[in-house]
Amino acid sequence: MNSELTVAVHCLLFLDSREDRMANSEQIACSVATHPARVRKVLSLLRRQDLVTTKEGAHGGYLLKTELSSVSLGDLYRMFAQGSLRPSWCSGSEHSACTISSNIPSVMNQIYGGAERQLELYFDRLPLSEVKRMLDEFDQGKEERSMSEVHQGVWRFYVGSYAESGEPGIYLCELQRDTGELRVIHTTSGLVNPSFLTIDAEGLRLYAVSEQTEGRVAGFALNPKDGKLEMLNGELATQGADPCHLALQFGPDRRLLVANYSSGQVNVFALEPDGALGEMTACIRHEGSSVNPERQESAHAHSIVPSRDGRFAFVSDLGTDQIVIYRLECGRLVRHGAVDLPPGAGPRHFVIHPSERFAYGMNELNNTMTAYAFDPEEGRLEAIQHASSLPEDYQGENYPADIHFSPDGRYVYGSNRGHDSIVRFRLDPQTGRLVDPAWTSAGGSWPRNFAVLEDYVLVANQYSGDIAALRRDPESGRLMLAEHSLKIAKPSCIEPLPAHLTAGMLK
């Protein structure tokens, strides 16, 4: 990639970091670690594009004129690096008698051109404010990795549950990695049925549903010293019944997405600068039904999952046997399409693979896991496989529930309620297909939710009222029930703390 593009990004980010948004070329060059003449060349073009201006005088220099959110990486790519994917020289000759030699220049130029168009589309979706956020996140990650090396013997996690408002509903818990021992550190009450939780990327805000007929959601400030929670601006109504899933939209336009099961509605809430819930910006009710008269008499939105670039949201509708796809546009949900599953499948939970080539879903009513081909640019899904979540010799009642990847993305796990097991599939990296299934006892009854860590899987067994610890072999992905479990009434969700926060609490 053209290095001037990187210099341009660095210059603009450096100027934005200054209190007066100004610096001279020598100061910028010192930060960029390159010759001042090269920096001045890049700044000259940025000035012609009216992104920076010069200020004369003894304390003069280059002044940033624009906001990072108004300049995309695509804008800078077209200024400094367009065409850089195409080689200046290509093997072969169009005058050669050899068909490979004569055709390869044209074919490769066509391929490079297509790749460049895809790169531009991707860069256009990245404002420099998002690049800055990614840099901050990476810097935080370095601290996290450093701190987690010191405190790598402990995992901490929150547990959501079904509880009355006066009862403990959210638990902060701890796992000792060497022994597998578990303990509750403290609890939070005051919210009815906080059955599903999510934590923001920084780990300083926790959001929870209140699963009841008049559904509500709440946000909490998370104390980084001890993990205690303080509710932010109260609970907000979802205008739906039994919200059971929520997720944070990725990217600079952060919003909270909510799925309401019984009413078949999905919501979007704005987030205030302090992370508190703001106004509801979207509320859409699904319509339809499917073949199971007891469970699919109407639409039932069971989960809502954003794409990694924050442009799309995928809603698993158990009642209509569809994955409904929306575009996220300024807080609105705009229907983009839908994928039909086999009648009676009952899609429940859905995950997008880190490679963004594939996605996977757990189907509650027909005991299957579905593999999809995924096009992140177009927001399209295509089902490529339906694999049984159960061993062939099991004939009992079962309702699949949750689904998660291993940290390295090589395995996917699903929970079976009834068979009371966790199924592990290996993922074919070329085709995305599910292969080599293996089953391990969930260590309790009705594994509603679970979390996959590097060397453990923690399972929330709702009916037996416990958190079970399963040891995980990172190489084979296989699980083995550990000796210890933790009694918690009606647990329904496990949300791990970022490692840097755990390390900070243990310092």
Coordinates of C-alpha atoms in Angstrom, one line a residue:
M1 CA 0.0 0.0 0.0
N2 CA 1.2 3.5 -0.8
S3 CA 3.1 4.8 2.3
E4 CA 2.0 8.4 1.7
L5 CA -1.6 7.3 2.6
T6 CA -0.3 6.2 6.0
V7 CA 1.6 9.4 6.4
A8 CA -1.5 11.4 5.6
V9 CA -3.6 9.5 8.1
H10 CA -0.9 10.0 10.7
C11 CA -0.6 13.7 10.0
L12 CA -4.4 14.3 10.5
L13 CA -4.6 12.1 13.6
F14 CA -1.6 13.9 15.1
L15 CA -3.0 17.3 14.5
D16 CA -6.3 16.3 16.0
S17 CA -4.5 15.1 19.1
R18 CA -3.0 18.5 19.7
E19 CA -4.9 20.8 22.0
D20 CA -4.8 23.7 19.5
R21 CA -5.0 21.2 16.5
M22 CA -1.8 22.7 15.1
A23 CA 1.9 21.7 14.7
N24 CA 4.8 22.5 12.5
S25 CA 6.2 20.0 9.9
E26 CA 9.2 19.1 12.1
Q27 CA 6.9 18.2 15.0
I28 CA 4.7 16.1 12.8
A29 CA 7.7 14.4 11.1
C30 CA 9.1 13.5 14.6
S31 CA 5.8 11.8 15.3
V32 CA 5.6 10.1 11.9
A33 CA 9.3 9.2 12.1
T34 CA 10.1 10.3 8.5
H35 CA 11.8 13.2 6.8
P36 CA 10.1 16.6 7.2
A37 CA 10.3 17.2 3.4
R38 CA 8.1 14.1 2.9
V39 CA 5.6 15.3 5.5
R40 CA 5.5 18.8 3.8
K41 CA 4.7 17.1 0.5
V42 CA 1.8 15.2 2.0
L43 CA 0.6 18.3 3.9
S44 CA 0.7 20.4 0.8
L45 CA -1.8 18.1 -0.9
L46 CA -4.0 18.0 2.2
R47 CA -3.9 21.8 2.2
R48 CA -5.1 21.9 -1.5
Q49 CA -8.0 19.6 -0.5
D50 CA -8.8 22.2 2.3
L51 CA -8.3 19.7 5.1
V52 CA -5.5 21.7 6.7
T53 CA -4.4 25.3 6.5
T54 CA -1.2 27.1 7.4
K55 CA -0.7 29.7 10.1
E56 CA 2.2 32.1 9.7
G57 CA 4.4 33.5 12.4
A58 CA 6.9 32.3 15.0
H59 CA 4.4 29.9 16.4
G60 CA 2.8 29.0 13.1
G61 CA 2.4 25.6 11.4
Y62 CA -0.3 23.4 10.0
L63 CA -3.8 23.7 11.4
L64 CA -6.4 21.0 11.1
K65 CA -9.6 22.5 9.5
T66 CA -12.0 19.6 9.5
E67 CA -13.5 17.0 11.9
L68 CA -12.2 13.5 11.7
S69 CA -15.7 12.2 11.3
S70 CA -16.1 14.1 8.0
V71 CA -13.1 12.6 6.3
S72 CA -13.0 8.9 5.3
L73 CA -10.1 6.7 4.6
G74 CA -11.5 6.4 1.1
D75 CA -11.1 10.1 0.6
L76 CA -7.4 9.9 1.5
Y77 CA -6.9 6.7 -0.6
R78 CA -8.1 8.5 -3.7
M79 CA -5.8 11.4 -3.0
F80 CA -2.6 9.4 -2.3
A81 CA -2.9 5.7 -3.2
Q82 CA -5.5 5.1 -6.0
G83 CA -4.1 2.6 -8.4
S84 CA -1.4 1.4 -6.0
L85 CA -2.7 -2.2 -6.1
R86 CA -1.9 -2.4 -9.8
P87 CA 1.7 -3.4 -10.4
S88 CA 4.0 -1.2 -12.5
W89 CA 5.2 -4.2 -14.3
C90 CA 3.4 -7.5 -15.1
S91 CA 4.8 -10.7 -16.5
G92 CA 3.7 -11.9 -19.9
S93 CA 3.2 -10.0 -23.2
E94 CA 0.0 -9.6 -25.2
H95 CA 2.1 -10.3 -28.4
S96 CA 3.3 -13.7 -27.1
A97 CA 2.2 -16.9 -28.9
C98 CA 1.7 -18.5 -25.4
T99 CA -2.0 -18.0 -24.4
I100 CA -1.0 -17.6 -20.7
S101 CA 1.6 -15.0 -21.5
S102 CA -0.6 -13.1 -23.9
N103 CA -3.7 -13.0 -21.6
I104 CA -2.3 -12.7 -18.1
P105 CA -1.7 -8.9 -18.2
S106 CA -5.3 -8.1 -19.0
V107 CA -6.7 -10.7 -16.6
M108 CA -4.6 -9.6 -13.7
N109 CA -5.3 -6.0 -14.3
Q110 CA -9.0 -6.9 -14.2
I111 CA -8.5 -8.7 -10.9
Y112 CA -6.5 -5.8 -9.5
G113 CA -9.2 -3.4 -10.6
G114 CA -11.9 -5.4 -8.9
A115 CA -9.9 -5.6 -5.7
E116 CA -9.3 -1.9 -5.7
R117 CA -13.0 -1.2 -6.1
Q118 CA -13.7 -3.4 -3.0
L119 CA -10.9 -1.7 -1.1
E120 CA -12.4 1.7 -1.9
L121 CA -15.8 0.6 -0.7
Y122 CA -14.4 -0.6 2.5
F123 CA -12.3 2.5 3.1
D124 CA -15.3 4.7 2.4
R125 CA -17.0 3.2 5.4
L126 CA -14.1 4.2 7.7
P127 CA -14.1 7.8 8.8
L128 CA -10.9 8.9 10.5
S129 CA -12.8 9.1 13.7
E130 CA -13.3 5.4 13.5
V131 CA -9.6 4.9 12.8
K132 CA -8.9 6.9 15.9
R133 CA -11.2 4.7 17.9
M134 CA -9.5 1.6 16.6
L135 CA -6.1 3.1 17.6
D136 CA -7.4 3.8 21.1
E137 CA -8.8 0.3 21.2
F138 CA -5.5 -1.2 20.1
D139 CA -3.7 0.8 22.7
Q140 CA -6.1 -0.4 25.3
G141 CA -5.6 -3.9 24.0
K142 CA -1.8 -3.6 24.6
E143 CA -2.5 -2.6 28.2
E144 CA -5.0 -5.4 28.5
R145 CA -2.5 -8.0 27.2
S146 CA 0.2 -6.7 29.5
M147 CA -2.1 -6.7 32.5
S148 CA -3.6 -10.0 31.7
E149 CA -0.2 -11.6 31.7
V150 CA 0.1 -10.6 35.3
H151 CA -3.4 -11.7 36.3
Q152 CA -4.0 -14.5 33.8
G153 CA -5.0 -16.9 36.5
V154 CA -8.5 -15.5 36.9
W155 CA -11.5 -14.9 34.7
R156 CA -14.3 -12.6 35.9
F157 CA -17.8 -12.6 34.4
Y158 CA -21.3 -11.3 35.0
V159 CA -24.3 -13.6 35.2
G160 CA -27.9 -12.5 34.3
S161 CA -30.9 -14.4 35.7
Y162 CA -34.6 -14.5 36.2
A163 CA -35.4 -12.7 39.4
E164 CA -37.8 -10.3 41.0
S165 CA -36.8 -6.7 41.5
G166 CA -36.0 -7.2 45.2
E167 CA -33.8 -10.3 44.5
P168 CA -30.3 -10.5 43.3
G169 CA -30.5 -10.5 39.5
I170 CA -27.0 -9.8 38.2
Y171 CA -24.0 -11.5 39.7
L172 CA -20.3 -10.7 39.3
C173 CA -18.4 -14.0 39.6
E174 CA -14.9 -15.3 39.4
L175 CA -13.2 -18.4 38.0
Q176 CA -9.8 -19.6 39.2
R177 CA -8.2 -21.1 36.0
D178 CA -5.9 -23.5 37.7
T179 CA -8.4 -25.2 40.0
G180 CA -11.7 -24.4 38.2
E181 CA -13.2 -23.0 41.4
L182 CA -16.0 -20.5 41.1
R183 CA -17.3 -17.8 43.5
V184 CA -19.8 -14.9 43.6
I185 CA -18.1 -11.6 44.4
H186 CA -21.2 -9.4 44.7
T187 CA -24.7 -9.0 43.3
T188 CA -27.0 -6.3 41.9
S189 CA -30.8 -6.2 42.5
G190 CA -33.6 -3.8 41.4
L191 CA -34.3 -5.0 37.9
V192 CA -36.9 -7.7 37.1
N193 CA -35.6 -10.6 35.0
P194 CA -32.3 -9.3 33.7
S195 CA -32.1 -12.4 31.6
F196 CA -29.7 -11.1 28.9
L197 CA -26.6 -8.8 29.3
T198 CA -24.0 -7.2 27.1
I199 CA -20.9 -5.1 27.9
D200 CA -19.5 -2.4 25.7
A201 CA -16.0 -2.7 24.2
E202 CA -14.4 -0.5 26.8
G203 CA -16.0 -2.6 29.6
L204 CA -17.4 0.4 31.4
R205 CA -21.1 0.1 30.6
L206 CA -23.3 -2.9 31.0
Y207 CA -26.8 -3.2 29.4
A208 CA -29.6 -5.5 30.5
V209 CA -33.1 -6.5 29.3
S210 CA -35.9 -6.6 31.8
E211 CA -37.8 -9.6 30.4
Q212 CA -41.5 -9.1 31.3
T213 CA -44.8 -8.4 29.6
E214 CA -44.2 -4.7 29.5
G215 CA -40.6 -5.0 28.4
R216 CA -37.8 -2.7 29.6
V217 CA -34.1 -2.2 29.2
A218 CA -31.5 -0.5 31.5
G219 CA -27.9 0.7 31.3
F220 CA -25.4 0.5 34.2
A221 CA -22.1 2.2 34.9
L222 CA -19.5 -0.4 35.7
N223 CA -17.0 0.6 38.4
P224 CA -13.6 -0.5 37.1
K225 CA -12.2 -0.9 40.6
D226 CA -14.6 -3.5 41.9
G227 CA -17.2 -4.2 39.1
K228 CA -20.1 -2.9 41.1
L229 CA -23.0 -1.6 38.9
E230 CA -24.9 1.7 39.2
M231 CA -28.0 2.2 37.0
L232 CA -27.9 5.1 34.6
N233 CA -31.1 7.2 34.2
G234 CA -33.5 4.4 35.1
E235 CA -35.3 1.8 32.9
L236 CA -36.7 2.6 29.5
A237 CA -39.8 0.8 28.0
T238 CA -39.2 -1.2 24.8
Q239 CA -43.0 -0.9 23.9
G240 CA -42.8 -4.7 23.4
A241 CA -43.2 -7.9 25.4
D242 CA -40.4 -10.0 26.9
P243 CA -37.2 -8.5 25.5
C244 CA -34.8 -11.4 25.5
H245 CA -31.7 -10.2 23.6
L246 CA -29.7 -7.0 23.0
A247 CA -26.5 -6.0 21.3
L248 CA -24.4 -2.9 20.7
Q249 CA -24.0 -1.6 17.2
F250 CA -20.4 -1.6 16.1
G251 CA -18.7 1.5 14.7
P252 CA -18.8 5.2 15.6
D253 CA -22.6 5.5 15.6
R254 CA -23.1 3.4 18.8
R255 CA -26.7 2.3 19.5
L256 CA -28.4 -0.4 21.5
L257 CA -30.4 -3.0 19.5
V258 CA -33.1 -5.0 21.3
A259 CA -35.2 -8.0 20.4
N260 CA -38.7 -8.6 22.0
Y261 CA -39.7 -12.2 21.9
S262 CA -43.4 -12.3 22.6
S263 CA -44.4 -9.2 20.7
G264 CA -42.1 -9.9 17.8
Q265 CA -40.6 -6.4 17.9
V266 CA -37.1 -5.0 17.5
N267 CA -35.9 -1.7 18.8
V268 CA -33.0 0.7 18.5
F269 CA -32.0 3.1 21.3
A270 CA -29.6 6.0 21.0
L271 CA -26.8 6.2 23.6
E272 CA -25.9 9.4 25.4
P273 CA -22.2 10.5 25.6
D274 CA -22.0 8.9 29.1
G275 CA -23.4 5.6 27.8
A276 CA -26.9 6.2 29.3
L277 CA -29.8 5.1 27.2
G278 CA -31.3 7.8 25.1
E279 CA -34.4 8.0 22.9
M280 CA -35.8 5.1 21.0
T281 CA -35.0 5.7 17.3
A282 CA -36.7 2.6 15.8
C283 CA -39.4 0.2 16.7
I284 CA -40.6 -2.4 14.2
R285 CA -43.1 -5.2 14.7
H286 CA -42.6 -8.4 12.7
E287 CA -45.7 -10.1 11.2
G288 CA -46.2 -13.7 10.1
S289 CA -46.2 -17.3 11.5
S290 CA -45.1 -20.8 10.5
V291 CA -45.9 -24.4 10.8
N292 CA -45.7 -25.1 14.6
P293 CA -49.0 -24.0 16.0
E294 CA -47.8 -23.9 19.6
R295 CA -44.6 -21.9 19.1
Q296 CA -45.0 -20.2 15.7
E297 CA -48.5 -18.7 16.0
S298 CA -46.9 -15.3 15.4
A299 CA -43.6 -13.6 15.0
H300 CA -41.0 -14.0 17.8
A301 CA -37.8 -11.9 17.4
H302 CA -35.4 -13.9 19.5
S303 CA -32.1 -12.1 18.8
I304 CA -30.7 -9.1 17.0
V305 CA -27.0 -9.1 15.9
P306 CA -25.2 -6.2 14.1
S307 CA -22.6 -6.7 11.4
R308 CA -19.1 -5.9 12.3
D309 CA -19.1 -2.6 10.3
G310 CA -22.4 -1.6 11.9
R311 CA -24.3 -1.3 8.6
F312 CA -26.6 -4.3 9.0
A313 CA -28.6 -6.1 11.7
F314 CA -29.7 -9.7 11.6
V315 CA -32.8 -10.7 13.5
S316 CA -33.5 -14.4 14.2
D317 CA -37.3 -14.7 14.1
L318 CA -38.3 -18.0 15.7
G319 CA -42.0 -17.5 14.8
T320 CA -41.6 -16.9 11.0
D321 CA -38.6 -19.2 10.3
Q322 CA -36.6 -16.3 8.9
I323 CA -33.4 -14.3 9.5
V324 CA -34.6 -10.8 8.7
I325 CA -31.9 -8.4 7.6
Y326 CA -32.1 -4.6 8.2
R327 CA -29.8 -1.8 7.2
L328 CA -28.9 0.5 10.1
E329 CA -29.3 4.1 8.8
C330 CA -29.0 6.9 11.4
G331 CA -30.7 4.9 14.1
R332 CA -33.5 3.6 11.8
L333 CA -34.0 0.0 10.8
V334 CA -34.6 -0.3 7.0
R335 CA -35.6 -3.7 5.8
H336 CA -32.9 -5.1 3.5
G337 CA -34.0 -8.7 2.9
A338 CA -34.7 -12.1 4.6
V339 CA -33.4 -15.6 4.5
D340 CA -36.0 -18.4 4.8
L341 CA -35.2 -21.5 6.9
P342 CA -36.9 -24.9 6.6
P343 CA -40.4 -24.7 8.0
G344 CA -40.4 -25.4 11.8
A345 CA -36.7 -24.6 12.2
G346 CA -37.3 -21.8 14.7
P347 CA -34.1 -19.7 14.4
R348 CA -33.0 -18.4 17.8
H349 CA -29.4 -17.2 18.1
F350 CA -26.9 -16.1 15.3
V351 CA -23.2 -15.2 15.1
I352 CA -21.0 -13.8 12.3
H353 CA -17.6 -15.5 12.0
P354 CA -14.5 -13.2 12.5
S355 CA -13.4 -13.9 8.9
E356 CA -16.8 -12.4 7.8
R357 CA -17.0 -15.1 5.1
F358 CA -19.5 -17.2 7.1
A359 CA -22.2 -17.0 9.7
Y360 CA -24.0 -19.6 11.9
G361 CA -27.3 -19.9 13.6
M362 CA -28.9 -22.1 16.3
N363 CA -32.4 -23.3 15.5
E364 CA -34.5 -24.1 18.5
L365 CA -37.4 -26.1 17.1
N366 CA -35.8 -28.6 14.7
N367 CA -32.5 -29.3 16.5
T368 CA -30.1 -27.9 13.9
M369 CA -27.3 -25.5 13.5
T370 CA -27.2 -23.7 10.1
A371 CA -24.1 -22.5 8.3
Y372 CA -24.4 -19.5 6.0
A373 CA -22.2 -18.0 3.3
F374 CA -22.0 -14.3 4.2
D375 CA -21.3 -11.3 2.0
P376 CA -20.4 -8.4 4.3
E377 CA -20.5 -5.8 1.6
E378 CA -24.0 -6.5 0.4
G379 CA -25.4 -7.8 3.8
R380 CA -26.4 -11.1 2.2
L381 CA -26.7 -14.6 3.7
E382 CA -27.1 -17.9 1.9
A383 CA -27.7 -21.1 3.9
I384 CA -25.2 -23.8 2.9
Q385 CA -25.7 -26.5 5.5
H386 CA -28.1 -27.6 8.2
A387 CA -26.4 -29.9 10.7
S388 CA -28.0 -31.8 13.6
S389 CA -27.2 -30.4 17.0
L390 CA -27.8 -33.9 18.5
P391 CA -26.1 -37.3 18.3
E392 CA -28.0 -39.8 16.1
D393 CA -29.0 -42.1 18.9
Y394 CA -30.8 -39.4 21.0
Q395 CA -34.6 -39.5 20.7
G396 CA -35.7 -37.3 23.5
E397 CA -37.1 -33.8 23.6
N398 CA -34.6 -31.0 23.0
Y399 CA -34.5 -27.3 22.3
P400 CA -31.1 -25.8 21.1
A401 CA -30.3 -22.4 22.5
D402 CA -27.0 -20.5 22.4
I403 CA -24.1 -20.4 20.0
H404 CA -20.5 -19.1 20.2
F405 CA -17.1 -19.4 18.5
S406 CA -13.8 -20.3 20.1
P407 CA -11.4 -17.3 20.5
D408 CA -9.4 -18.5 17.5
G409 CA -12.5 -19.0 15.3
R410 CA -11.7 -22.6 14.5
Y411 CA -14.6 -24.1 16.4
V412 CA -18.3 -23.2 17.1
Y413 CA -20.2 -24.4 20.1
G414 CA -24.0 -24.8 20.7
S415 CA -26.1 -25.6 23.7
N416 CA -28.8 -28.3 23.8
R417 CA -31.6 -28.0 26.4
G418 CA -33.0 -31.5 27.0
H419 CA -30.0 -33.4 25.9
D420 CA -28.3 -31.0 28.3
S421 CA -25.0 -30.9 26.3
I422 CA -22.7 -28.6 24.5
V423 CA -22.0 -29.6 20.9
R424 CA -18.6 -28.7 19.4
F425 CA -18.2 -28.4 15.6
R426 CA -14.9 -27.9 13.8
L427 CA -15.2 -25.3 11.0
D428 CA -13.9 -26.0 7.5
P429 CA -11.9 -22.8 6.8
Q430 CA -12.5 -23.1 3.1
T431 CA -16.1 -24.0 2.8
G432 CA -17.4 -22.9 6.2
R433 CA -19.1 -26.3 6.7
L434 CA -19.7 -27.8 10.2
V435 CA -17.7 -31.0 10.6
D436 CA -16.5 -33.5 13.3
P437 CA -19.2 -32.9 16.0
A438 CA -18.5 -33.9 19.6
W439 CA -20.8 -33.6 22.6
T440 CA -20.0 -32.9 26.3
S441 CA -22.4 -32.8 29.3
A442 CA -23.4 -29.3 30.2
G443 CA -23.0 -30.3 33.9
G444 CA -26.6 -29.4 34.7
S445 CA -30.1 -29.0 33.4
W446 CA -31.3 -26.7 30.6
P447 CA -28.1 -24.9 29.4
R448 CA -29.7 -21.7 28.2
N449 CA -26.5 -19.7 27.6
F450 CA -22.7 -20.1 27.8
A451 CA -19.4 -18.3 27.3
V452 CA -16.3 -19.6 25.6
L453 CA -13.0 -18.6 27.1
E454 CA -9.5 -19.7 26.0
D455 CA -9.4 -22.7 28.3
Y456 CA -12.9 -23.0 29.7
V457 CA -16.6 -22.9 28.7
L458 CA -18.9 -21.6 31.4
V459 CA -22.5 -22.8 31.1
A460 CA -25.6 -21.2 32.6
N461 CA -27.9 -24.1 33.5
Q462 CA -31.3 -22.5 34.1
Y463 CA -33.3 -25.4 35.6
S464 CA -30.6 -26.9 37.9
G465 CA -29.6 -23.4 39.0
D466 CA -25.9 -23.5 38.5
I467 CA -22.9 -22.3 36.5
A468 CA -20.9 -25.3 35.3
A469 CA -17.2 -25.0 34.3
L470 CA -16.0 -27.1 31.4
R471 CA -12.3 -27.3 30.7
R472 CA -11.5 -26.6 27.0
D473 CA -8.5 -27.9 25.0
P474 CA -7.7 -24.9 22.8
E475 CA -6.0 -27.2 20.2
S476 CA -8.8 -29.8 19.6
G477 CA -11.7 -27.6 20.9
R478 CA -12.9 -30.6 23.0
L479 CA -14.5 -30.1 26.4
M480 CA -14.3 -31.9 29.7
L481 CA -16.5 -31.3 32.7
A482 CA -14.5 -29.8 35.6
E483 CA -15.1 -30.6 39.3
H484 CA -16.6 -27.3 40.4
S485 CA -19.9 -25.5 39.8
L486 CA -21.5 -22.4 41.3
K487 CA -25.1 -22.3 42.6
I488 CA -27.1 -19.3 41.2
A489 CA -30.9 -19.2 41.0
K490 CA -32.2 -19.5 37.4
P491 CA -29.1 -18.2 35.5
S492 CA -29.8 -17.3 31.9
C493 CA -26.7 -15.4 30.6
I494 CA -23.0 -15.2 31.0
E495 CA -21.0 -12.1 29.9
P496 CA -17.2 -12.2 30.5
L497 CA -15.4 -9.1 31.6
P498 CA -12.6 -7.8 29.4
A499 CA -9.3 -9.1 30.7
H500 CA -7.9 -5.6 31.3
L501 CA -10.8 -4.8 33.6
T502 CA -10.3 -8.1 35.6
A503 CA -6.6 -7.3 35.9
G504 CA -7.4 -3.8 37.0
M505 CA -9.7 -5.0 39.8
L506 CA -7.0 -7.5 41.0
K507 CA -4.2 -5.0 41.2

